[in-house]
mmCIF file of C-alpha atoms and ligand atoms in Angstrom:
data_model
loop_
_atom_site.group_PDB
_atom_site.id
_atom_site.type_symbol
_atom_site.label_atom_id
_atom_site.label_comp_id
_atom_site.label_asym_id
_atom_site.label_seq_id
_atom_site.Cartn_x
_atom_site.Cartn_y
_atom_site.Cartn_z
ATOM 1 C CA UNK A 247 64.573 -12.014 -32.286
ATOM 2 C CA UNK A 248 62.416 -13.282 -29.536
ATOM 3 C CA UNK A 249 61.772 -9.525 -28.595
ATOM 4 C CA UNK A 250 60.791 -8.714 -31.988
ATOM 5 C CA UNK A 251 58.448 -11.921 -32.101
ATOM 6 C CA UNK A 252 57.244 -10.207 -28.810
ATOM 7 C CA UNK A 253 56.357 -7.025 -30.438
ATOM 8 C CA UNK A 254 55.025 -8.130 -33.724
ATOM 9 C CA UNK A 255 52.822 -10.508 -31.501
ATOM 10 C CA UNK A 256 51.394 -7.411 -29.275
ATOM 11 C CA UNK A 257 51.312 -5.252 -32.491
ATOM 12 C CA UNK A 258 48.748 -8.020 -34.500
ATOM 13 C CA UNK A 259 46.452 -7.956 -30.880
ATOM 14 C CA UNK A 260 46.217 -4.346 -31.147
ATOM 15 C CA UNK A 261 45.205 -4.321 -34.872
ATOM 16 C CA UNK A 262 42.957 -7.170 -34.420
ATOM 17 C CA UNK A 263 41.390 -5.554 -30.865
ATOM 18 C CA UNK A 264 41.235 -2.272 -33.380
ATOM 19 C CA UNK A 265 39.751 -4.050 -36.238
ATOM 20 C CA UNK A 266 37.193 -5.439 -33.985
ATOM 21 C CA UNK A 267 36.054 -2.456 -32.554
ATOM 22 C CA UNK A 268 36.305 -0.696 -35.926
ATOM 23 C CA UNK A 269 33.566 -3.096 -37.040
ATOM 24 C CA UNK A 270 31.557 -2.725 -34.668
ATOM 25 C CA UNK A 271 32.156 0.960 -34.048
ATOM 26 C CA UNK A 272 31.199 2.343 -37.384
ATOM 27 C CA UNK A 273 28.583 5.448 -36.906
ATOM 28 C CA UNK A 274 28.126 5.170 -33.345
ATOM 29 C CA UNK A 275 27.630 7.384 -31.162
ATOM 30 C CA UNK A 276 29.197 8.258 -28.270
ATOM 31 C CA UNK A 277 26.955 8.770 -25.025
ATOM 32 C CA UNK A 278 27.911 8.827 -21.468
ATOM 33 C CA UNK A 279 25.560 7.638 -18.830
ATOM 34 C CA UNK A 280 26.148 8.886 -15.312
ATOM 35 C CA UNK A 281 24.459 6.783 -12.468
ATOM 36 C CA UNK A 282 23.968 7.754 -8.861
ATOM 37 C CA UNK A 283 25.631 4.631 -8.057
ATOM 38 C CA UNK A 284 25.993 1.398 -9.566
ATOM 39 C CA UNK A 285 25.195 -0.128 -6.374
ATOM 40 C CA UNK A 286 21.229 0.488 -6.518
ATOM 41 C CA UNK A 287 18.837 -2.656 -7.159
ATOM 42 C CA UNK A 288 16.590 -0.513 -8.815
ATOM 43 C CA UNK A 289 19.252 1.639 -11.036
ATOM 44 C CA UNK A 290 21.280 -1.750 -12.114
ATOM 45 C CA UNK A 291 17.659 -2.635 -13.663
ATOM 46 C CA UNK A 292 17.520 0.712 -15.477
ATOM 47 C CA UNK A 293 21.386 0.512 -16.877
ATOM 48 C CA UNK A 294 20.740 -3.038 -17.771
ATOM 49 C CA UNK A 295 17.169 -2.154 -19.708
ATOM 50 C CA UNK A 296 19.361 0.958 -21.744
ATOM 51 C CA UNK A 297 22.304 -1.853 -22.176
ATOM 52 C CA UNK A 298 19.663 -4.481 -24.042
ATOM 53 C CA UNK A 299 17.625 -1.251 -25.994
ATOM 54 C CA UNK A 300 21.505 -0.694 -26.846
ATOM 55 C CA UNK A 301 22.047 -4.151 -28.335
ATOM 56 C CA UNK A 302 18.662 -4.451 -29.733
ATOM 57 C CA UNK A 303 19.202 -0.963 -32.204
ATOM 58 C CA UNK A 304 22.296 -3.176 -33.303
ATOM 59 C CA UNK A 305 24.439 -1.176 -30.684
ATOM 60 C CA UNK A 306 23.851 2.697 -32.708
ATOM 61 C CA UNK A 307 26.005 4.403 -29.048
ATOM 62 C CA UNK A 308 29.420 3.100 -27.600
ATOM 63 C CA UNK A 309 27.750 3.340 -24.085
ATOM 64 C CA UNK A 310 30.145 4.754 -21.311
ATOM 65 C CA UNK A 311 28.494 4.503 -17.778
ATOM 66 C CA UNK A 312 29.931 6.732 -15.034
ATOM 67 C CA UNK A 313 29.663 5.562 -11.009
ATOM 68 C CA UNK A 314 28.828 8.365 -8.810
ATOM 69 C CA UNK A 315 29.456 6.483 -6.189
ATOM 70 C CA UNK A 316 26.737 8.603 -4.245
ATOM 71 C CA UNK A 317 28.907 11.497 -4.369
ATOM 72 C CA UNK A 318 28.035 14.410 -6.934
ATOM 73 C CA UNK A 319 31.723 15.770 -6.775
ATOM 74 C CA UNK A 320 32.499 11.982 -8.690
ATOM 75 C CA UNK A 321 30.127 12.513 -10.320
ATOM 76 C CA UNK A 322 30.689 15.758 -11.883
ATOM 77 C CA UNK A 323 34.056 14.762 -12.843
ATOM 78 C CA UNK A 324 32.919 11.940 -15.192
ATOM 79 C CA UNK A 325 30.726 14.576 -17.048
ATOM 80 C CA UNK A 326 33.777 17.140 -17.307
ATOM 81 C CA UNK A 327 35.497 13.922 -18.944
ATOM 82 C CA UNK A 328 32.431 13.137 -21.227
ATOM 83 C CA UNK A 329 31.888 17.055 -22.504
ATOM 84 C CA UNK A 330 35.853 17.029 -22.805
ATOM 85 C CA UNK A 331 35.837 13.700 -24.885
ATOM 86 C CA UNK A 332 33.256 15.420 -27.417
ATOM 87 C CA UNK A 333 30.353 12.991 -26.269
ATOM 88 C CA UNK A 334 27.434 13.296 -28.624
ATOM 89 C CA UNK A 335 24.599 12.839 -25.690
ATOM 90 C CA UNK A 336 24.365 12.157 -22.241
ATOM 91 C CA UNK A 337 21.850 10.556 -19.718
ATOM 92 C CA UNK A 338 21.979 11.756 -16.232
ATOM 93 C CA UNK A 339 20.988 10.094 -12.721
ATOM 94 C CA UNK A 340 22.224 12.928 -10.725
ATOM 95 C CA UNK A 341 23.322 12.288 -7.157
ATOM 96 C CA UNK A 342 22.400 15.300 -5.517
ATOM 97 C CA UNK A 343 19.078 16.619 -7.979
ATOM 98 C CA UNK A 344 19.998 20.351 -6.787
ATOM 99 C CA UNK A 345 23.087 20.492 -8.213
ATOM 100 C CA UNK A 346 21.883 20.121 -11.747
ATOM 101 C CA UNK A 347 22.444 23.841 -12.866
ATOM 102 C CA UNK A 348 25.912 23.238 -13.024
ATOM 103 C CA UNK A 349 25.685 20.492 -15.192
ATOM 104 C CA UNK A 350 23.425 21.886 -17.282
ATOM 105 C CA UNK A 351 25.584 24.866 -17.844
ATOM 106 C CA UNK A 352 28.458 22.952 -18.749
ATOM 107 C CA UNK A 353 26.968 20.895 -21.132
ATOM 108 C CA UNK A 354 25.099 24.113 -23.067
ATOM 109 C CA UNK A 355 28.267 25.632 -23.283
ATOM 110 C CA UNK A 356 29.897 22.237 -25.310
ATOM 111 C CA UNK A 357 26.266 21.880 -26.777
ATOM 112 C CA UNK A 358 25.757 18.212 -25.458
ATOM 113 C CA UNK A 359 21.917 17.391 -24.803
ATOM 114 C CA UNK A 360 21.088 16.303 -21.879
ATOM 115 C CA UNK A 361 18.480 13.301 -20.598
ATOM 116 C CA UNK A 362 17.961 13.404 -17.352
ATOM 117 C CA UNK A 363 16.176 10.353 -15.307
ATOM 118 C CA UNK A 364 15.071 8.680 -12.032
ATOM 119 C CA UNK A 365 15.997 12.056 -9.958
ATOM 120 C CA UNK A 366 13.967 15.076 -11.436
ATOM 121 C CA UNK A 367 15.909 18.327 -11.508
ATOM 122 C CA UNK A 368 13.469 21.054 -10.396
ATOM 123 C CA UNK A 369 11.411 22.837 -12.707
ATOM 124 C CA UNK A 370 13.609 25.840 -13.285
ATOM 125 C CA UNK A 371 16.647 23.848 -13.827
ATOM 126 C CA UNK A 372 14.795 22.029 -16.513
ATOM 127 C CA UNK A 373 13.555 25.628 -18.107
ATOM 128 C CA UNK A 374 16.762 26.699 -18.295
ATOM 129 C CA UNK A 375 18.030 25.030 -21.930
ATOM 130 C CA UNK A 376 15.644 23.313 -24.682
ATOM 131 C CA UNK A 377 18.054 19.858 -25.139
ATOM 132 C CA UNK A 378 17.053 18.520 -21.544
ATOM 133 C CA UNK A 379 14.707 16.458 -20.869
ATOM 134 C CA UNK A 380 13.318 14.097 -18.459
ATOM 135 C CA UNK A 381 12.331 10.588 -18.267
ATOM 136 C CA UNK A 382 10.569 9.484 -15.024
ATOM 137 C CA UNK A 383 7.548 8.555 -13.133
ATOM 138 C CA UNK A 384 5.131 10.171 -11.175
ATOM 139 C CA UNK A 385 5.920 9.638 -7.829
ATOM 140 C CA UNK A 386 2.471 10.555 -6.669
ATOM 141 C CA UNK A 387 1.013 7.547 -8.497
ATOM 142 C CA UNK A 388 3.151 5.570 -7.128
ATOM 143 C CA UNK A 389 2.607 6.332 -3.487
ATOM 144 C CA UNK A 390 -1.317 6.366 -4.081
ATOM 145 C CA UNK A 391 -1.213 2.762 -5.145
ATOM 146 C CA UNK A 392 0.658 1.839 -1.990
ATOM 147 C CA UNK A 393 -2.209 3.553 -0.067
ATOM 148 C CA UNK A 394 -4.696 2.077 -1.914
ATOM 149 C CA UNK A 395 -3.874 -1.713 -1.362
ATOM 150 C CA UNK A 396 -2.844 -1.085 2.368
ATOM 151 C CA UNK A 397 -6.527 0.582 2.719
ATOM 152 C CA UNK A 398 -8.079 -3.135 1.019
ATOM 153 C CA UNK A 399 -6.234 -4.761 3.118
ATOM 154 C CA UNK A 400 -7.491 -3.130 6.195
ATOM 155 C CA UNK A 401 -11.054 -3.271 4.819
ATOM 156 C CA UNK A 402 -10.869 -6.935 3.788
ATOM 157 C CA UNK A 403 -9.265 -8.350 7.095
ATOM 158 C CA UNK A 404 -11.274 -6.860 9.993
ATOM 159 C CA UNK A 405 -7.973 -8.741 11.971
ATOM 160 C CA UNK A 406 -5.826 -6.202 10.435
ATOM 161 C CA UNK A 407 -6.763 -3.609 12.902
ATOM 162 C CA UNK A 408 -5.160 -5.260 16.095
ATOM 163 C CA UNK A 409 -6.125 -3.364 18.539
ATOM 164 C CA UNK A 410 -9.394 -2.475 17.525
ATOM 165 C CA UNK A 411 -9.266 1.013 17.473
ATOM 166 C CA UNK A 412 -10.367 1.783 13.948
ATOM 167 C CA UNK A 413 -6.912 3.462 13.173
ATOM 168 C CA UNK A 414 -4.321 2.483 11.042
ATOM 169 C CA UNK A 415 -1.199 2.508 12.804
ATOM 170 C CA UNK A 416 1.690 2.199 10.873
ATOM 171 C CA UNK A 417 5.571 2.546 10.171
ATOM 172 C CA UNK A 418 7.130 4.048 7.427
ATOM 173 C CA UNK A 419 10.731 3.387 5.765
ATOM 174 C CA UNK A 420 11.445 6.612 4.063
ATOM 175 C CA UNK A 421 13.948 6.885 0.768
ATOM 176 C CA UNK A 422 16.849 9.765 0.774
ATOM 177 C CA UNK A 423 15.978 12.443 2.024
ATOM 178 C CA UNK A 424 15.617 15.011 -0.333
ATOM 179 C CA UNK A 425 14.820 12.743 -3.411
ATOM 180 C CA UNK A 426 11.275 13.463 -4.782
ATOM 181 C CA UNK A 427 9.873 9.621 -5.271
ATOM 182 C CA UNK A 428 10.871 9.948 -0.761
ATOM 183 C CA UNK A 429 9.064 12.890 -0.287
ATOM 184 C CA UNK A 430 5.795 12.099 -2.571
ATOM 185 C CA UNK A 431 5.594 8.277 -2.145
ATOM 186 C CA UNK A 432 5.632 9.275 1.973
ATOM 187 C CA UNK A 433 2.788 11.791 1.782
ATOM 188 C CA UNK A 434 0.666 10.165 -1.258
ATOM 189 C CA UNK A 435 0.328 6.649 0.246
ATOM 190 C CA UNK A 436 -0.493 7.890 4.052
ATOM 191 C CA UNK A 437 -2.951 10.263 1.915
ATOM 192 C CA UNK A 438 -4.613 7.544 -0.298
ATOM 193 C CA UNK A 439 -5.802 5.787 2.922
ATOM 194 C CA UNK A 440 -7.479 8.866 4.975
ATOM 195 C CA UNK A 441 -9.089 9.630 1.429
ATOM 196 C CA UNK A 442 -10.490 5.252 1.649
ATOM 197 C CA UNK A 443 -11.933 7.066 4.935
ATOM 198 C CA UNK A 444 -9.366 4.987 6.831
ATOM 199 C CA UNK A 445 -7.748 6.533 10.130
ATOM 200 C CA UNK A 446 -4.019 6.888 10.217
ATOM 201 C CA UNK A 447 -1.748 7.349 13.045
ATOM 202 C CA UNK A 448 2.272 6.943 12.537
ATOM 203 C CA UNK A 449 4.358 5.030 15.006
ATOM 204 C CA UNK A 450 7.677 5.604 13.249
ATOM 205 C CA UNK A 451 9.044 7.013 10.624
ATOM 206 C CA UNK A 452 13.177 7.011 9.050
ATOM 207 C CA UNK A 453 15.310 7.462 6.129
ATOM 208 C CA UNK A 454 16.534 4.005 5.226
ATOM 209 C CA UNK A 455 18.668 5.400 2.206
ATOM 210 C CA UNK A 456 16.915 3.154 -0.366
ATOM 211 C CA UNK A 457 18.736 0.117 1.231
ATOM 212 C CA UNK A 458 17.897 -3.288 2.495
ATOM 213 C CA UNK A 459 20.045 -3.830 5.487
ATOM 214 C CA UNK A 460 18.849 0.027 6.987
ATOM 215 C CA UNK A 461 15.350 -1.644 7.061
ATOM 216 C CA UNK A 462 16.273 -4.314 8.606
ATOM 217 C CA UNK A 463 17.440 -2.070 11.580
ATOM 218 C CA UNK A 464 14.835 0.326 11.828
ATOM 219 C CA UNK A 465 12.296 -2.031 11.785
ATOM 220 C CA UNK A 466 14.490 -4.280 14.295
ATOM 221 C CA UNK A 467 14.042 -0.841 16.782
ATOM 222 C CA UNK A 468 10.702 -0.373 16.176
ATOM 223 C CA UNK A 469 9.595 -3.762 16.536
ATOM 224 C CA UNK A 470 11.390 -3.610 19.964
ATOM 225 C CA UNK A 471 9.808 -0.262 20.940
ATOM 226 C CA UNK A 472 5.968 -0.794 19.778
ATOM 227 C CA UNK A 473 5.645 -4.640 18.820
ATOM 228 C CA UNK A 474 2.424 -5.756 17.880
ATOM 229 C CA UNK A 475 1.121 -2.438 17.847
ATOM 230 C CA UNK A 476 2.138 -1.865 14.320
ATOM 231 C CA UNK A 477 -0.699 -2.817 11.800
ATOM 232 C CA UNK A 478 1.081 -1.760 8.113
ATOM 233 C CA UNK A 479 4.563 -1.789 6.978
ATOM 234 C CA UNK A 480 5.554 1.008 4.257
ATOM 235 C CA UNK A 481 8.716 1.614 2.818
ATOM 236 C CA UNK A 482 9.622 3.679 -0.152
ATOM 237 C CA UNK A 483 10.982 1.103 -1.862
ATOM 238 C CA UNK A 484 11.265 -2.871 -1.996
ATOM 239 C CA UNK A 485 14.614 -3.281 -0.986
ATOM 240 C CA UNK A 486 13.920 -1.401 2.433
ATOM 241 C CA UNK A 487 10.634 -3.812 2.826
ATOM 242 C CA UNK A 488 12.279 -7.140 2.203
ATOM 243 C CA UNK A 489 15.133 -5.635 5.076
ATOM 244 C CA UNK A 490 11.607 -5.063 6.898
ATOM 245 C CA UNK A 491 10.219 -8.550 6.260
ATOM 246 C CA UNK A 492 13.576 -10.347 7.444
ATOM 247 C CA UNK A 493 13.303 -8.274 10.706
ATOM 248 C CA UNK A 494 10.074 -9.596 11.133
ATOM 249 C CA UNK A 495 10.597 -12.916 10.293
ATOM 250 C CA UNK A 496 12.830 -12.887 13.000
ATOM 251 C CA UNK A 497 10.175 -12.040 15.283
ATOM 252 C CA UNK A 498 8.137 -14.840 14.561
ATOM 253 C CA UNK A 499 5.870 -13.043 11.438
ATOM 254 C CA UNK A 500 5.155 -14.742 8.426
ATOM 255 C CA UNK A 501 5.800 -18.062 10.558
ATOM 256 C CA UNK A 502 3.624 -21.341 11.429
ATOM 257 C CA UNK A 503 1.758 -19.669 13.689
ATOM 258 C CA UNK A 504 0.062 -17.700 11.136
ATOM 259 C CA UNK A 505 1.337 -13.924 12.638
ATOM 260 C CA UNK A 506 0.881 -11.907 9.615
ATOM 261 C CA UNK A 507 1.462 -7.829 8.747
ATOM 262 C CA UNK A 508 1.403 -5.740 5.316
ATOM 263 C CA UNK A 509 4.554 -4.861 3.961
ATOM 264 C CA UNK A 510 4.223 -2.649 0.983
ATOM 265 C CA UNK A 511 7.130 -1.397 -1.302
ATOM 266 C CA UNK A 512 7.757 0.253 -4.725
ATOM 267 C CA UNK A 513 10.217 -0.672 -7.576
ATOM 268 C CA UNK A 514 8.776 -4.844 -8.206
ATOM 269 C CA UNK A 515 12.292 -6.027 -8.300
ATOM 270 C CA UNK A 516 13.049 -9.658 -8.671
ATOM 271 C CA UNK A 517 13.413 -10.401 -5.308
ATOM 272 C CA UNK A 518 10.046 -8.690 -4.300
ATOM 273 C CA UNK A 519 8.059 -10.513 -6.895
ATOM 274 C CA UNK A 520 9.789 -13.903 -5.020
ATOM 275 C CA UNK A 521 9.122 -12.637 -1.978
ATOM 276 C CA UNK A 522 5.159 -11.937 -2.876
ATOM 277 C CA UNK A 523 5.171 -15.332 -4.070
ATOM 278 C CA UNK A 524 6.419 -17.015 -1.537
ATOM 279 C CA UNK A 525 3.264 -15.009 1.268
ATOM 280 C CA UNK A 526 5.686 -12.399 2.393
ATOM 281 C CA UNK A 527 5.446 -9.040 0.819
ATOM 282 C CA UNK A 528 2.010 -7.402 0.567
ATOM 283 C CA UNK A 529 2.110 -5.606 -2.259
ATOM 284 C CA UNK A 530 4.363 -3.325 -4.507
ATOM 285 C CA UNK A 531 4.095 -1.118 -7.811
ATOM 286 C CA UNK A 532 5.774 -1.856 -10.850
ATOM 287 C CA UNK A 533 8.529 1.016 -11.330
ATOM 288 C CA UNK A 534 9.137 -0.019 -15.205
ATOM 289 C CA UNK A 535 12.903 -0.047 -15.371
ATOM 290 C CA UNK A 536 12.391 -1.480 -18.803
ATOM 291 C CA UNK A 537 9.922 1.382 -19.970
ATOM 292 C CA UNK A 538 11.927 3.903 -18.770
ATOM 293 C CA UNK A 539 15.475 2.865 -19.886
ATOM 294 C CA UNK A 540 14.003 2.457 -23.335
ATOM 295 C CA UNK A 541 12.677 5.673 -23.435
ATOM 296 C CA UNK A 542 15.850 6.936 -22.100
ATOM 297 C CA UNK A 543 17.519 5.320 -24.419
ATOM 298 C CA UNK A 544 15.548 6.509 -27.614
ATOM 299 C CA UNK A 545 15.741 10.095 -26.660
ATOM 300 C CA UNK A 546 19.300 10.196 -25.855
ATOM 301 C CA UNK A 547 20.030 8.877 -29.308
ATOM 302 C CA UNK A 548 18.236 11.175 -31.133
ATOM 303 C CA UNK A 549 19.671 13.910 -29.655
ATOM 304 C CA UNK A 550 23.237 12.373 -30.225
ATOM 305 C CA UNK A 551 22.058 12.219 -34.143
ATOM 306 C CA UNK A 552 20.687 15.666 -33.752
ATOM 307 C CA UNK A 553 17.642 14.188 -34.401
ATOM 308 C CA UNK A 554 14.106 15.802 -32.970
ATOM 309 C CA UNK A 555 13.091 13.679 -30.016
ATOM 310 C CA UNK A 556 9.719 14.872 -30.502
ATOM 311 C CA UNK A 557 9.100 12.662 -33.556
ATOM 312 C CA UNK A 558 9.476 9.689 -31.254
ATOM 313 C CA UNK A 559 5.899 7.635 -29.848
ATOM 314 C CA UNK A 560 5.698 9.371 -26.470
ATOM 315 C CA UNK A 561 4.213 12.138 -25.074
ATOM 316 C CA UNK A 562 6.448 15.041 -24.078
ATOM 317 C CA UNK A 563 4.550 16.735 -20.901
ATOM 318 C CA UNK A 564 5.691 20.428 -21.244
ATOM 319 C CA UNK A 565 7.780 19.678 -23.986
ATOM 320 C CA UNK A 566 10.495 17.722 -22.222
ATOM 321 C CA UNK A 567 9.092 15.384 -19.641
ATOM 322 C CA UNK A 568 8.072 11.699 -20.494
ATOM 323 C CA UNK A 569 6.238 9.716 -18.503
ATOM 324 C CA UNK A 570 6.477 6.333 -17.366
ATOM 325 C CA UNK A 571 3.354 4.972 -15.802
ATOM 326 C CA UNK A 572 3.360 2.555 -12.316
ATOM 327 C CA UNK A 573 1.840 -0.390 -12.447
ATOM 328 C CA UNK A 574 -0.140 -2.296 -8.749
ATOM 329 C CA UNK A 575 1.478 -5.523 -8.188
ATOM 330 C CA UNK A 576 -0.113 -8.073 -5.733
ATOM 331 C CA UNK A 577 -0.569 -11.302 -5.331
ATOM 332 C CA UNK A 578 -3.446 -11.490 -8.203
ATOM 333 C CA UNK A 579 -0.761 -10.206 -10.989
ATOM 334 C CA UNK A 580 2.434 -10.843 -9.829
ATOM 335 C CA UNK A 581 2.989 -13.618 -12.147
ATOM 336 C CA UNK A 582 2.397 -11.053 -15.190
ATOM 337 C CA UNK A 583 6.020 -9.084 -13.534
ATOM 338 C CA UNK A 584 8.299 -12.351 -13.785
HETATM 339 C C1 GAL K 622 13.657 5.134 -6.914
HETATM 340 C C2 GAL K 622 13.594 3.651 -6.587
HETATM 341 C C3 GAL K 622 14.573 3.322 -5.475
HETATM 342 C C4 GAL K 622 15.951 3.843 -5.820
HETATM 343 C C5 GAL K 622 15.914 5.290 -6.213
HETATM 344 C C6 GAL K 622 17.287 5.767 -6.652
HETATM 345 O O1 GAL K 622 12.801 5.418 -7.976
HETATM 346 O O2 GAL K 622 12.292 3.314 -6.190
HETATM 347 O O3 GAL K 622 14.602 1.934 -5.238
HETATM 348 O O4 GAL K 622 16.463 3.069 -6.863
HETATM 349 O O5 GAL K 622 14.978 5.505 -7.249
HETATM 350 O O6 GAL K 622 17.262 7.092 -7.057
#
């Protein structure tokens, strides 16, 4: 009897559980969404931006989001599951950006569009089938801003320039290597300030892999190798400059004693924004997580309703690439990025 109680009980969860998701299941659509790795500051804004653009369109996808864990083997095994489970759509962070052909193929061959983000397969890749696309931003623009406000900094504090040798000299905390916003944000920024008519000359430069406690380190070395010879801090992104800042800080910067150097990231993550309101970081440039995982969002469902994407408000560059623009965040607007 008490068995049977037992099994009627687990039988009533299972329709209720069923019922429930019944309810809420009706007409969606089913769309995986493979990330790089969960573990990125910047990416858990992006996944939580598609969540809410999810919730807001009274939850139209049963969302399925895939870990890579940095490893595009993982990776490519969550999108054999989601082509195999007849997914409707899919939105792709790749790990490794040059191994898209292969998951391109694959999905053409089930017929399951594809919207890539955040790491741009190369052109060819994204010639090779119609139903891709790709939502991003221009990591150009991005690296020019950073250039820009370390170039009015230099010009505004005549201090800036320690040594007095009219050169810039400066560090530089580089993303992955290999990932595009690495490569462009590196060259564009260094290039905005020779084009301000600003002298450059680099002390250091090193991958720290997107992540916090690698800045920390390098900047740790460097400080220990050329000290107060470095004038600007950059860093691909803001979770490499606050690792930067608490390096510093531990040299005395940012102190009572009024020792004070740029820092300048990319992304305008929560903690940056803090950390430019509390007189640490310089400056950084909105990378609009929520602009981009709506957009991501919105395309991926129409293709999942085999719906023309192109009948959506944004501008398709080339016919598949959207564009997501960066925004300068400083001290004067960094209440506007709460
Ligand atoms: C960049 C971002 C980095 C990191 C990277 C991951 O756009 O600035 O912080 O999240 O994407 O691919």
């Amino acid at each position: 009897m008490k068995k049977l109680v037992l099994v009627m009980t687990i039988i009533s969860f299972v329709f209720i559980a069923c019922g429930e998701k019944t309810e809420e299941v009706a007409d969606q659509s089913k769309v995986g969404v493979a990330l790089y790795k969960f573990d990125d500051t910047f990416i858990s804004t992006v996944r939580a931006a598609i969540e809410k653009q999810n919730d807001d369109n009274g939850k139209m996808a049963a969302l399925n989001f895939a870990d890579g864990q940095g490893q595009q083997a993982t990776q490519n095994d969550s999108i054999d599951t989601f082509i195999a489970q007849g997914y409707n759509a899919l939105s792709v962070n790749m790990v490794d950006r040059t191994s898209a052909p292969v998951i391109i193929e694959k999905a053409k061959a089930a017929g399951i569009p594809i919207v890539f983000f955040n790491r741009e397969p190369v052109e060819a890749d994204m010639k090779s089938w119609d139903k891709i696309y790709y939502v991003g931003a221009k990591a150009e623009e991005s690296g020019r801003i950073q250039g820009e406000a370390a170039a009015k900094y230099f010009k505004e504090n005549p201090t800036a320039d320690r040594n007095g040798d009219g050169i810039m000299q400066y560090v530089m905390l580089t993303g992955e290597p290999g990932h595009q916003d690495a490569l462009l944000r590196t060259e564009y920024s260094t290039n905005a300030v020779i084009a301000a008519g600003i002298k450059i000359e680099e002390l250091a430069q090193d991958t720290g892999m997107w992540q916090r406690v690698n800045g920390q380190e390098k900047m740790d070395a460097w400080l220990a190798v050329h000290g107060d010879k470095i004038e600007v801090v950059f860093a691909n992104n803001d979770d490499m400059a606050l690792g930067a800042i608490e390096a510093l800080r531990a040299q005395g910067y940012f102190g009572e004693g009024g020792k004070y150097i740029p820092v300048i990231g990319v992304d305008a993550t929560a903690p940056a924004i803090d950390s430019i309101a509390n007189g640490l970081l310089y400056a950084t440039v909105l990378n609009d997580s929520k602009g981009q995982g709506k957009a991501i969002y919105d395309i991926t469902m129409a293709l999942a309703k085999n719906e023309d994407p192109k009948t959506l408000p944004y501008t398709f560059d080339n016919g598949q690439y959207v564009w997501i623009d960066y925004v300068p965040v400083t001290a004067e607007n960094y209440e506007d990025f709460k």
